[in-house]
CSV table of C-alpha atoms in Angstrom, one decimal:
chain,number,residue,atom,x,y,z
V,1,UNK,CA,-50.5,35.7,73.3
V,2,UNK,CA,-49.1,32.6,71.5
V,3,UNK,CA,-45.5,31.5,71.2
V,4,UNK,CA,-43.8,32.5,67.9
V,5,UNK,CA,-43.6,29.0,66.4
V,6,UNK,CA,-44.9,27.2,63.4
V,7,UNK,CA,-47.4,25.1,65.5
V,8,UNK,CA,-49.3,28.3,66.2
V,9,UNK,CA,-49.5,29.4,62.6
V,10,UNK,CA,-53.1,29.4,61.2
V,11,UNK,CA,-54.3,26.1,59.6
V,12,UNK,CA,-53.8,26.5,55.8
V,13,UNK,CA,-56.6,25.6,53.4
V,14,UNK,CA,-54.4,23.1,51.7
V,15,UNK,CA,-52.2,21.4,54.3
V,16,UNK,CA,-51.4,18.3,56.3
V,17,UNK,CA,-54.4,18.5,58.6
V,18,UNK,CA,-56.9,20.0,56.1
V,19,UNK,CA,-58.5,16.6,55.1
V,20,UNK,CA,-57.5,13.6,53.0
V,21,UNK,CA,-58.3,15.4,49.8
V,22,UNK,CA,-56.7,18.8,50.8
V,23,UNK,CA,-53.0,18.1,50.5
V,24,UNK,CA,-50.7,19.8,48.0
V,25,UNK,CA,-50.4,16.6,46.0
V,26,UNK,CA,-54.1,16.7,45.5
V,27,UNK,CA,-53.7,19.7,43.2
V,28,UNK,CA,-50.2,19.7,41.7
V,29,UNK,CA,-47.7,16.9,41.2
V,30,UNK,CA,-44.6,16.5,39.1
V,31,UNK,CA,-43.8,13.0,37.7
V,32,UNK,CA,-40.4,11.9,36.4
V,33,UNK,CA,-39.9,8.8,34.3
V,34,UNK,CA,-37.5,7.1,31.8
V,35,UNK,CA,-38.6,6.3,28.3
V,36,UNK,CA,-38.9,2.6,27.4
V,37,UNK,CA,-39.5,2.9,23.7
V,38,UNK,CA,-43.0,1.5,23.7
V,39,UNK,CA,-45.7,2.9,21.4
V,40,UNK,CA,-48.3,3.3,24.2
V,41,UNK,CA,-47.6,3.5,27.9
V,42,UNK,CA,-49.3,4.6,31.2
V,43,UNK,CA,-47.3,6.4,33.8
V,44,UNK,CA,-48.7,5.8,37.3
V,45,UNK,CA,-47.7,8.0,40.3
V,46,UNK,CA,-48.1,7.1,43.9
V,47,UNK,CA,-47.7,10.8,44.8
V,48,UNK,CA,-50.3,12.3,42.4
V,49,UNK,CA,-53.6,11.9,44.2
V,50,UNK,CA,-55.9,13.3,41.5
V,51,UNK,CA,-57.0,13.2,37.8
V,52,UNK,CA,-55.1,16.0,36.1
V,53,UNK,CA,-56.8,18.7,34.0
V,54,UNK,CA,-53.5,20.2,32.7
V,55,UNK,CA,-50.4,18.3,31.8
V,56,UNK,CA,-47.1,19.8,30.6
V,57,UNK,CA,-44.4,17.4,29.4
V,58,UNK,CA,-40.7,18.2,28.9
V,59,UNK,CA,-37.7,16.1,28.0
V,60,UNK,CA,-34.8,16.2,30.5
V,61,UNK,CA,-32.0,14.3,28.7
V,62,UNK,CA,-31.3,12.8,25.2
V,63,UNK,CA,-32.4,15.4,22.7
V,64,UNK,CA,-34.1,18.8,22.4
V,65,UNK,CA,-37.8,19.3,22.7
V,66,UNK,CA,-40.3,21.9,23.6
V,67,UNK,CA,-42.8,21.8,26.5
V,68,UNK,CA,-45.9,20.0,25.3
V,69,UNK,CA,-49.3,21.1,26.8
V,70,UNK,CA,-52.6,19.3,27.0
V,71,UNK,CA,-55.7,20.0,29.1
V,72,UNK,CA,-59.2,18.8,29.8
V,73,UNK,CA,-61.0,21.7,28.0
V,74,UNK,CA,-59.3,20.9,24.6
V,75,UNK,CA,-58.7,17.2,25.0
V,76,UNK,CA,-55.8,14.8,25.3
V,77,UNK,CA,-54.7,13.9,21.8
V,78,UNK,CA,-52.0,14.7,19.3
V,79,UNK,CA,-54.2,17.2,17.6
V,80,UNK,CA,-54.5,19.2,20.8
V,81,UNK,CA,-50.7,19.6,21.5
V,82,UNK,CA,-49.4,23.1,22.3
V,83,UNK,CA,-45.8,24.1,22.9
V,84,UNK,CA,-44.7,26.7,25.5
V,85,UNK,CA,-41.6,27.5,23.4
V,86,UNK,CA,-43.4,27.8,20.1
V,87,UNK,CA,-45.8,30.2,18.4
V,88,UNK,CA,-47.5,27.7,16.1
V,89,UNK,CA,-51.1,26.5,16.2
V,90,UNK,CA,-52.6,23.7,18.2
V,91,UNK,CA,-51.6,20.3,17.0
V,92,UNK,CA,-48.1,21.3,15.9
V,93,UNK,CA,-45.3,20.6,18.3
V,94,UNK,CA,-41.6,21.2,17.8
V,95,UNK,CA,-42.2,22.7,14.4
V,96,UNK,CA,-44.0,19.7,12.8
V,97,UNK,CA,-47.1,17.6,13.2
V,98,UNK,CA,-47.4,16.1,16.6
V,99,UNK,CA,-48.6,12.9,15.1
V,100,UNK,CA,-45.0,11.9,14.6
V,101,UNK,CA,-43.7,13.2,17.9
V,102,UNK,CA,-46.0,11.6,20.5
V,103,UNK,CA,-48.6,13.1,22.8
V,104,UNK,CA,-50.4,12.7,26.1
V,105,UNK,CA,-53.4,10.5,25.1
V,106,UNK,CA,-55.4,10.4,28.3
V,107,UNK,CA,-55.4,10.9,32.1
V,108,UNK,CA,-57.0,9.2,35.0
V,109,UNK,CA,-56.7,9.1,38.8
V,110,UNK,CA,-53.0,8.9,39.6
V,111,UNK,CA,-51.8,8.3,36.0
V,112,UNK,CA,-51.0,9.8,32.6
V,113,UNK,CA,-51.2,7.8,29.3
V,114,UNK,CA,-48.7,8.4,26.4
V,115,UNK,CA,-48.8,7.6,22.7
V,116,UNK,CA,-45.7,7.9,20.5
V,117,UNK,CA,-47.9,9.0,17.6
V,118,UNK,CA,-46.5,6.6,15.0
V,119,UNK,CA,-47.2,3.1,13.8
V,120,UNK,CA,-43.7,2.0,14.8
V,121,UNK,CA,-42.6,1.4,18.3
V,122,UNK,CA,-40.1,4.2,18.8
V,123,UNK,CA,-41.4,6.3,21.7
V,124,UNK,CA,-41.5,9.6,19.8
V,125,UNK,CA,-40.8,12.7,21.9
V,126,UNK,CA,-42.7,11.3,24.9
V,127,UNK,CA,-41.2,7.8,25.6
V,128,UNK,CA,-38.0,7.2,23.7
V,129,UNK,CA,-35.7,4.6,25.3
V,130,UNK,CA,-32.7,6.1,27.0
V,131,UNK,CA,-34.2,9.5,27.5
V,132,UNK,CA,-35.7,10.9,30.7
V,133,UNK,CA,-38.8,13.1,31.1
V,134,UNK,CA,-40.9,15.2,33.5
V,135,UNK,CA,-44.7,15.6,33.6
V,136,UNK,CA,-46.1,18.6,35.5
V,137,UNK,CA,-49.7,18.0,36.5
V,138,UNK,CA,-52.4,20.4,37.8
V,139,UNK,CA,-56.0,19.8,38.9
V,140,UNK,CA,-58.6,22.3,37.8
V,141,UNK,CA,-62.4,21.8,38.1
V,142,UNK,CA,-62.9,18.7,36.0
V,143,UNK,CA,-63.4,17.9,32.3
V,144,UNK,CA,-66.2,19.9,30.6
V,145,UNK,CA,-68.5,17.5,28.7
V,146,UNK,CA,-70.1,20.1,26.4
V,147,UNK,CA,-69.4,23.3,24.5
V,148,UNK,CA,-71.1,26.5,25.7
V,149,UNK,CA,-73.5,27.8,23.0
V,150,UNK,CA,-75.3,30.3,25.3
V,151,UNK,CA,-74.6,34.0,24.7
V,152,UNK,CA,-72.7,36.3,27.0
V,153,UNK,CA,-74.4,36.9,30.4
V,154,UNK,CA,-76.5,33.7,30.2
V,155,UNK,CA,-76.4,30.4,32.1
V,156,UNK,CA,-73.9,28.3,30.1
V,157,UNK,CA,-74.8,25.1,28.4
V,158,UNK,CA,-75.0,22.2,30.9
V,159,UNK,CA,-71.6,20.6,31.3
V,160,UNK,CA,-69.6,23.3,29.5
V,161,UNK,CA,-68.5,25.1,32.7
V,162,UNK,CA,-67.1,23.1,35.6
V,163,UNK,CA,-66.5,24.9,38.9
V,164,UNK,CA,-65.0,22.6,41.5
V,165,UNK,CA,-66.4,19.6,39.7
V,166,UNK,CA,-70.0,20.8,39.4
V,167,UNK,CA,-71.8,22.4,36.5
V,168,UNK,CA,-72.4,26.2,36.8
V,169,UNK,CA,-76.1,26.7,37.1
V,170,UNK,CA,-76.1,30.5,37.0
V,171,UNK,CA,-75.1,33.3,34.6
V,172,UNK,CA,-71.5,33.3,33.4
V,173,UNK,CA,-69.6,36.5,33.6
V,174,UNK,CA,-67.9,38.2,30.7
V,175,UNK,CA,-68.9,40.0,27.5
V,176,UNK,CA,-67.1,37.3,25.5
V,177,UNK,CA,-68.6,33.9,26.5
V,178,UNK,CA,-66.3,31.1,27.5
V,179,UNK,CA,-66.8,28.0,25.3
V,180,UNK,CA,-65.4,25.8,28.0
V,181,UNK,CA,-64.2,26.5,31.5
V,182,UNK,CA,-62.7,24.3,34.3
V,183,UNK,CA,-62.0,26.0,37.6
V,184,UNK,CA,-60.7,24.9,41.0
V,185,UNK,CA,-61.4,27.7,43.4
V,186,UNK,CA,-59.6,26.0,46.3
V,187,UNK,CA,-56.3,25.7,44.4
V,188,UNK,CA,-56.8,29.0,42.5
V,189,UNK,CA,-56.4,27.6,39.0
V,190,UNK,CA,-58.6,27.6,36.0
V,191,UNK,CA,-58.6,26.8,32.2
V,192,UNK,CA,-60.8,28.8,29.9
V,193,UNK,CA,-61.4,28.5,26.1
V,194,UNK,CA,-63.1,31.2,24.1
V,195,UNK,CA,-63.7,32.5,20.6
V,196,UNK,CA,-62.3,35.9,19.8
V,197,UNK,CA,-64.7,38.7,18.7
V,198,UNK,CA,-62.2,41.4,17.4
V,199,UNK,CA,-63.8,43.8,19.9
V,200,UNK,CA,-62.3,44.6,23.3
V,201,UNK,CA,-64.1,42.7,26.1
V,202,UNK,CA,-64.0,40.5,29.1
V,203,UNK,CA,-63.7,36.7,29.7
V,204,UNK,CA,-64.8,34.8,32.8
V,205,UNK,CA,-62.0,32.9,34.6
V,206,UNK,CA,-64.2,31.2,37.3
V,207,UNK,CA,-61.7,31.6,40.2
V,208,UNK,CA,-63.9,33.8,42.4
V,209,UNK,CA,-60.8,35.8,43.3
V,210,UNK,CA,-58.6,38.3,41.4
V,211,UNK,CA,-56.0,36.3,39.3
V,212,UNK,CA,-52.3,37.2,39.8
V,213,UNK,CA,-51.3,35.6,36.5
V,214,UNK,CA,-52.7,34.2,33.3
V,215,UNK,CA,-51.3,32.9,30.0
V,216,UNK,CA,-53.2,33.2,26.7
V,217,UNK,CA,-52.5,31.3,23.5
V,218,UNK,CA,-54.3,31.3,20.1
V,219,UNK,CA,-55.1,27.8,19.0
V,220,UNK,CA,-55.7,28.1,15.3
V,221,UNK,CA,-53.3,30.8,14.1
V,222,UNK,CA,-53.1,29.4,10.6
V,223,UNK,CA,-52.3,32.8,9.0
V,224,UNK,CA,-49.6,33.9,11.5
V,225,UNK,CA,-47.5,33.0,14.5
V,226,UNK,CA,-49.0,34.1,17.8
V,227,UNK,CA,-47.1,34.4,21.0
V,228,UNK,CA,-48.0,33.1,24.5
V,229,UNK,CA,-49.0,36.4,26.2
V,230,UNK,CA,-48.6,36.5,29.9
V,231,UNK,CA,-50.1,38.8,32.5
V,232,UNK,CA,-48.4,38.8,35.9
V,233,UNK,CA,-49.3,41.2,38.7
V,234,UNK,CA,-45.7,41.2,39.9
V,235,UNK,CA,-44.4,43.0,36.8
V,236,UNK,CA,-45.5,46.5,38.0
V,237,UNK,CA,-48.4,48.2,39.8
V,238,UNK,CA,-49.9,48.8,36.4
V,239,UNK,CA,-49.1,45.3,35.1
V,240,UNK,CA,-52.2,45.5,32.8
V,241,UNK,CA,-50.2,48.0,30.7
V,242,UNK,CA,-47.4,45.5,30.1
V,243,UNK,CA,-46.8,42.6,27.9
V,244,UNK,CA,-44.4,39.7,28.2
V,245,UNK,CA,-44.2,36.4,26.3
V,246,UNK,CA,-43.8,32.9,27.7
V,247,UNK,CA,-42.1,31.7,24.5
V,248,UNK,CA,-39.4,34.5,24.4
V,249,UNK,CA,-36.6,35.9,26.5
V,250,UNK,CA,-37.7,39.5,25.9
V,251,UNK,CA,-38.2,41.8,28.9
V,252,UNK,CA,-41.6,43.1,30.0
V,253,UNK,CA,-42.5,46.4,28.4
V,254,UNK,CA,-45.3,48.9,28.1
V,255,UNK,CA,-46.9,48.9,24.7
V,256,UNK,CA,-49.5,51.1,23.1
V,257,UNK,CA,-51.2,47.9,21.8
V,258,UNK,CA,-51.8,46.5,25.3
V,259,UNK,CA,-53.3,43.0,25.1
V,260,UNK,CA,-55.1,43.5,28.5
V,261,UNK,CA,-56.9,46.6,27.4
V,262,UNK,CA,-55.2,48.6,30.2
V,263,UNK,CA,-57.7,47.0,32.6
V,264,UNK,CA,-56.9,45.1,35.8
V,265,UNK,CA,-58.6,41.7,36.2
V,266,UNK,CA,-61.5,41.3,38.7
V,267,UNK,CA,-62.7,38.4,40.8
V,268,UNK,CA,-64.8,37.3,37.9
V,269,UNK,CA,-63.2,38.3,34.5
V,270,UNK,CA,-60.0,39.3,32.8
V,271,UNK,CA,-59.9,41.9,30.0
V,272,UNK,CA,-58.6,41.6,26.4
V,273,UNK,CA,-58.1,44.1,23.6
V,274,UNK,CA,-58.3,43.5,19.9
V,275,UNK,CA,-54.7,42.2,19.5
V,276,UNK,CA,-54.7,39.1,17.2
V,277,UNK,CA,-52.7,37.0,19.7
V,278,UNK,CA,-55.5,37.3,22.3
V,279,UNK,CA,-58.7,38.4,20.5
V,280,UNK,CA,-59.0,38.2,16.8
V,281,UNK,CA,-62.5,37.6,15.4
V,282,UNK,CA,-63.5,33.9,15.1
V,283,UNK,CA,-60.1,32.7,16.3
V,284,UNK,CA,-60.0,30.2,19.2
V,285,UNK,CA,-58.0,30.8,22.4
V,286,UNK,CA,-57.1,29.1,25.7
V,287,UNK,CA,-56.2,30.9,28.9
V,288,UNK,CA,-54.6,29.4,32.0
V,289,UNK,CA,-55.4,31.5,35.1
V,290,UNK,CA,-53.9,31.5,38.6
V,291,UNK,CA,-54.3,33.3,41.9
V,292,UNK,CA,-52.2,32.9,45.1
V,293,UNK,CA,-53.5,30.5,47.8
V,294,UNK,CA,-51.8,30.9,51.2
V,295,UNK,CA,-49.6,27.9,51.9
V,296,UNK,CA,-50.0,26.4,48.4
V,297,UNK,CA,-49.2,28.8,45.6
V,298,UNK,CA,-47.7,32.2,45.1
V,299,UNK,CA,-47.1,34.6,42.1
V,300,UNK,CA,-44.8,37.4,43.0
V,301,UNK,CA,-41.7,39.3,42.3
V,302,UNK,CA,-38.2,40.0,43.8
V,303,UNK,CA,-35.2,42.1,43.2
V,304,UNK,CA,-31.8,40.5,42.8
V,305,UNK,CA,-28.8,41.6,44.8
V,306,UNK,CA,-26.0,40.0,42.7
V,307,UNK,CA,-24.6,38.0,45.7
V,308,UNK,CA,-23.8,34.2,45.4
V,309,UNK,CA,-23.2,33.9,49.2
V,310,UNK,CA,-26.1,35.9,50.5
V,311,UNK,CA,-28.5,36.2,47.6
V,312,UNK,CA,-32.1,37.6,47.8
V,313,UNK,CA,-34.5,35.6,50.0
V,314,UNK,CA,-38.0,35.2,48.7
V,315,UNK,CA,-40.7,34.4,51.2
V,316,UNK,CA,-43.4,32.0,49.9
V,317,UNK,CA,-45.1,30.7,53.1
V,318,UNK,CA,-44.3,27.1,52.0
V,319,UNK,CA,-41.6,24.7,50.9
V,320,UNK,CA,-41.7,24.8,47.1
V,321,UNK,CA,-42.3,21.8,44.9
V,322,UNK,CA,-42.0,23.9,41.7
V,323,UNK,CA,-40.7,27.3,40.8
V,324,UNK,CA,-40.7,29.1,37.5
V,325,UNK,CA,-39.0,32.5,37.3
V,326,UNK,CA,-38.3,35.2,34.7
V,327,UNK,CA,-36.3,38.4,34.6
V,328,UNK,CA,-38.6,41.2,33.5
V,329,UNK,CA,-36.3,44.2,33.7
V,330,UNK,CA,-34.1,42.8,30.9
V,331,UNK,CA,-33.9,39.7,28.7
V,332,UNK,CA,-33.9,36.4,30.4
V,333,UNK,CA,-35.1,32.8,30.2
V,334,UNK,CA,-38.2,31.3,31.9
V,335,UNK,CA,-36.4,28.9,34.2
V,336,UNK,CA,-38.2,26.0,35.8
V,337,UNK,CA,-37.1,24.0,38.9
V,338,UNK,CA,-38.8,21.3,40.9
V,339,UNK,CA,-37.8,19.2,43.9
V,340,UNK,CA,-38.9,15.9,42.2
V,341,UNK,CA,-36.1,16.3,39.6
V,342,UNK,CA,-33.7,17.8,42.2
V,343,UNK,CA,-34.8,16.7,45.7
V,344,UNK,CA,-31.6,17.6,47.6
V,345,UNK,CA,-30.4,21.1,48.2
V,346,UNK,CA,-28.8,22.9,46.6
V,347,UNK,CA,-31.1,23.1,43.6
V,348,UNK,CA,-29.2,23.3,40.3
V,349,UNK,CA,-31.3,21.5,37.7
V,350,UNK,CA,-33.3,23.7,35.4
V,351,UNK,CA,-35.5,23.5,32.3
V,352,UNK,CA,-36.6,26.4,30.1
V,353,UNK,CA,-40.2,27.1,29.1
V,354,UNK,CA,-39.1,29.3,26.2
V,355,UNK,CA,-36.6,26.8,24.7
V,356,UNK,CA,-36.4,23.3,23.4
V,357,UNK,CA,-33.1,22.7,25.3
V,358,UNK,CA,-32.8,19.7,27.5
V,359,UNK,CA,-32.2,20.0,31.2
V,360,UNK,CA,-29.3,22.1,32.4
V,361,UNK,CA,-27.4,21.5,35.7
V,362,UNK,CA,-25.3,24.1,37.4
V,363,UNK,CA,-24.0,21.4,39.8
V,364,UNK,CA,-24.4,21.2,43.6
V,365,UNK,CA,-21.2,23.0,44.6
V,366,UNK,CA,-21.6,26.3,46.3
V,367,UNK,CA,-20.2,28.2,43.3
V,368,UNK,CA,-22.8,26.7,40.9
V,369,UNK,CA,-26.1,26.1,42.5
V,370,UNK,CA,-29.1,28.3,42.0
V,371,UNK,CA,-31.5,28.1,45.0
V,372,UNK,CA,-31.7,27.0,48.5
V,373,UNK,CA,-35.2,25.6,48.8
V,374,UNK,CA,-36.2,26.4,52.3
V,375,UNK,CA,-39.2,25.6,54.6
V,376,UNK,CA,-40.8,29.0,53.9
V,377,UNK,CA,-39.4,30.1,50.6
V,378,UNK,CA,-36.2,30.1,48.5
V,379,UNK,CA,-32.8,31.9,48.7
V,380,UNK,CA,-30.7,32.8,45.6
V,381,UNK,CA,-27.2,31.3,45.5
V,382,UNK,CA,-26.2,32.4,42.0
V,383,UNK,CA,-25.3,35.6,40.2
V,384,UNK,CA,-26.4,34.6,36.8
V,385,UNK,CA,-28.4,37.4,35.1
V,386,UNK,CA,-31.4,35.0,34.6
V,387,UNK,CA,-31.8,34.6,38.4
V,388,UNK,CA,-30.0,37.2,40.5
V,389,UNK,CA,-28.3,40.2,38.9
V,390,UNK,CA,-27.9,43.2,41.2
V,391,UNK,CA,-31.0,45.4,40.9
V,392,UNK,CA,-32.7,43.1,38.4
V,393,UNK,CA,-36.4,42.6,38.7
V,394,UNK,CA,-37.9,39.0,38.5
V,395,UNK,CA,-41.3,37.4,38.5
V,396,UNK,CA,-42.1,33.9,39.7
V,397,UNK,CA,-44.8,31.3,40.1
V,398,UNK,CA,-44.4,28.7,42.8
V,399,UNK,CA,-46.4,25.7,44.1
V,400,UNK,CA,-46.0,24.0,47.4
V,401,UNK,CA,-44.6,20.7,48.6
V,402,UNK,CA,-45.7,21.5,52.1
V,403,UNK,CA,-47.0,24.7,53.8
V,404,UNK,CA,-44.6,26.4,56.2
V,405,UNK,CA,-46.6,25.2,59.2
V,406,UNK,CA,-45.7,21.6,58.3
V,407,UNK,CA,-42.5,21.9,56.2
V,408,UNK,CA,-39.2,20.5,57.3
């Protein structure tokens, strides 16, 4: 028998002694910065030890702005902007052309490049002087260099599917072929683009494990406004029968027009029905897929108890770097917290995925803070309905700063 202490916990896949390229900041890293008003700028981070495949940018102070999204399957340019809080097509951000709002123009090892999108030096929505910002960065499988033209069930076009940085040399799963795919099986994260068929089918996610969560968005919804549809296994045991939207506060609910075709995901594919938001003929889509990795990431649920002094404790198995949560039993915001913006307990600074609002702050007093970020999870310290109403059901996604074995 071994003593009950963290030193005797199993060695995590992603952890302090897992190798130089196997730390949490090799796969996920937030960056905070202050705008300087320049037209072009490169933000370099000493903590981000990778070239990101997915970048989400949000303003913290100074004005209102949605959450801009760029990734390596679609490209880093103004024309590829997506907004978590919006239903509009790719290339439109905060309700207008992203050319005038700024964009992430490129990525490299340890840095993210910005462009204000105008001929004047103003900073746009990405680098305005006097405003502060956050960039959340994830590593997938590397940038695809080609578009897949092979049919379903065939070996994809060389360079179109990147699994852990290498081209897939065997048949790709799914009845609807991915046009591009970038997957990191170690970190449990992938990005997939595909073209809708209008017929229920399956799409490969490349994770090699059953995903706990995925987000799907139509890229060219010129005729309508399409929501960000989210699947999350924590919603219910039959989560595949539910729908919930990243861009809205609406509760999760069962619908007879299920986007996920009433079919659970497998270790190779996720299912989609004929709903226009996820599978309209000839329309283009992107999906971000996740599965839990012990000591690094977790996608789960909890039930609030309504207590500010002894709120619900949620075990993660790591000290969190980032948490996003959403009430599913009723209306509620998608709230986002990270220890880069708010490094000292108690955590009280939040941003909303479903809103263009700037950063909110409940304060660090015991009556106002939201979370205790602990070595192995988080504990609620707030009775707000968005976080901890008695009997309320909530889902979350969380990424690690350090696994429990090595967390302070």
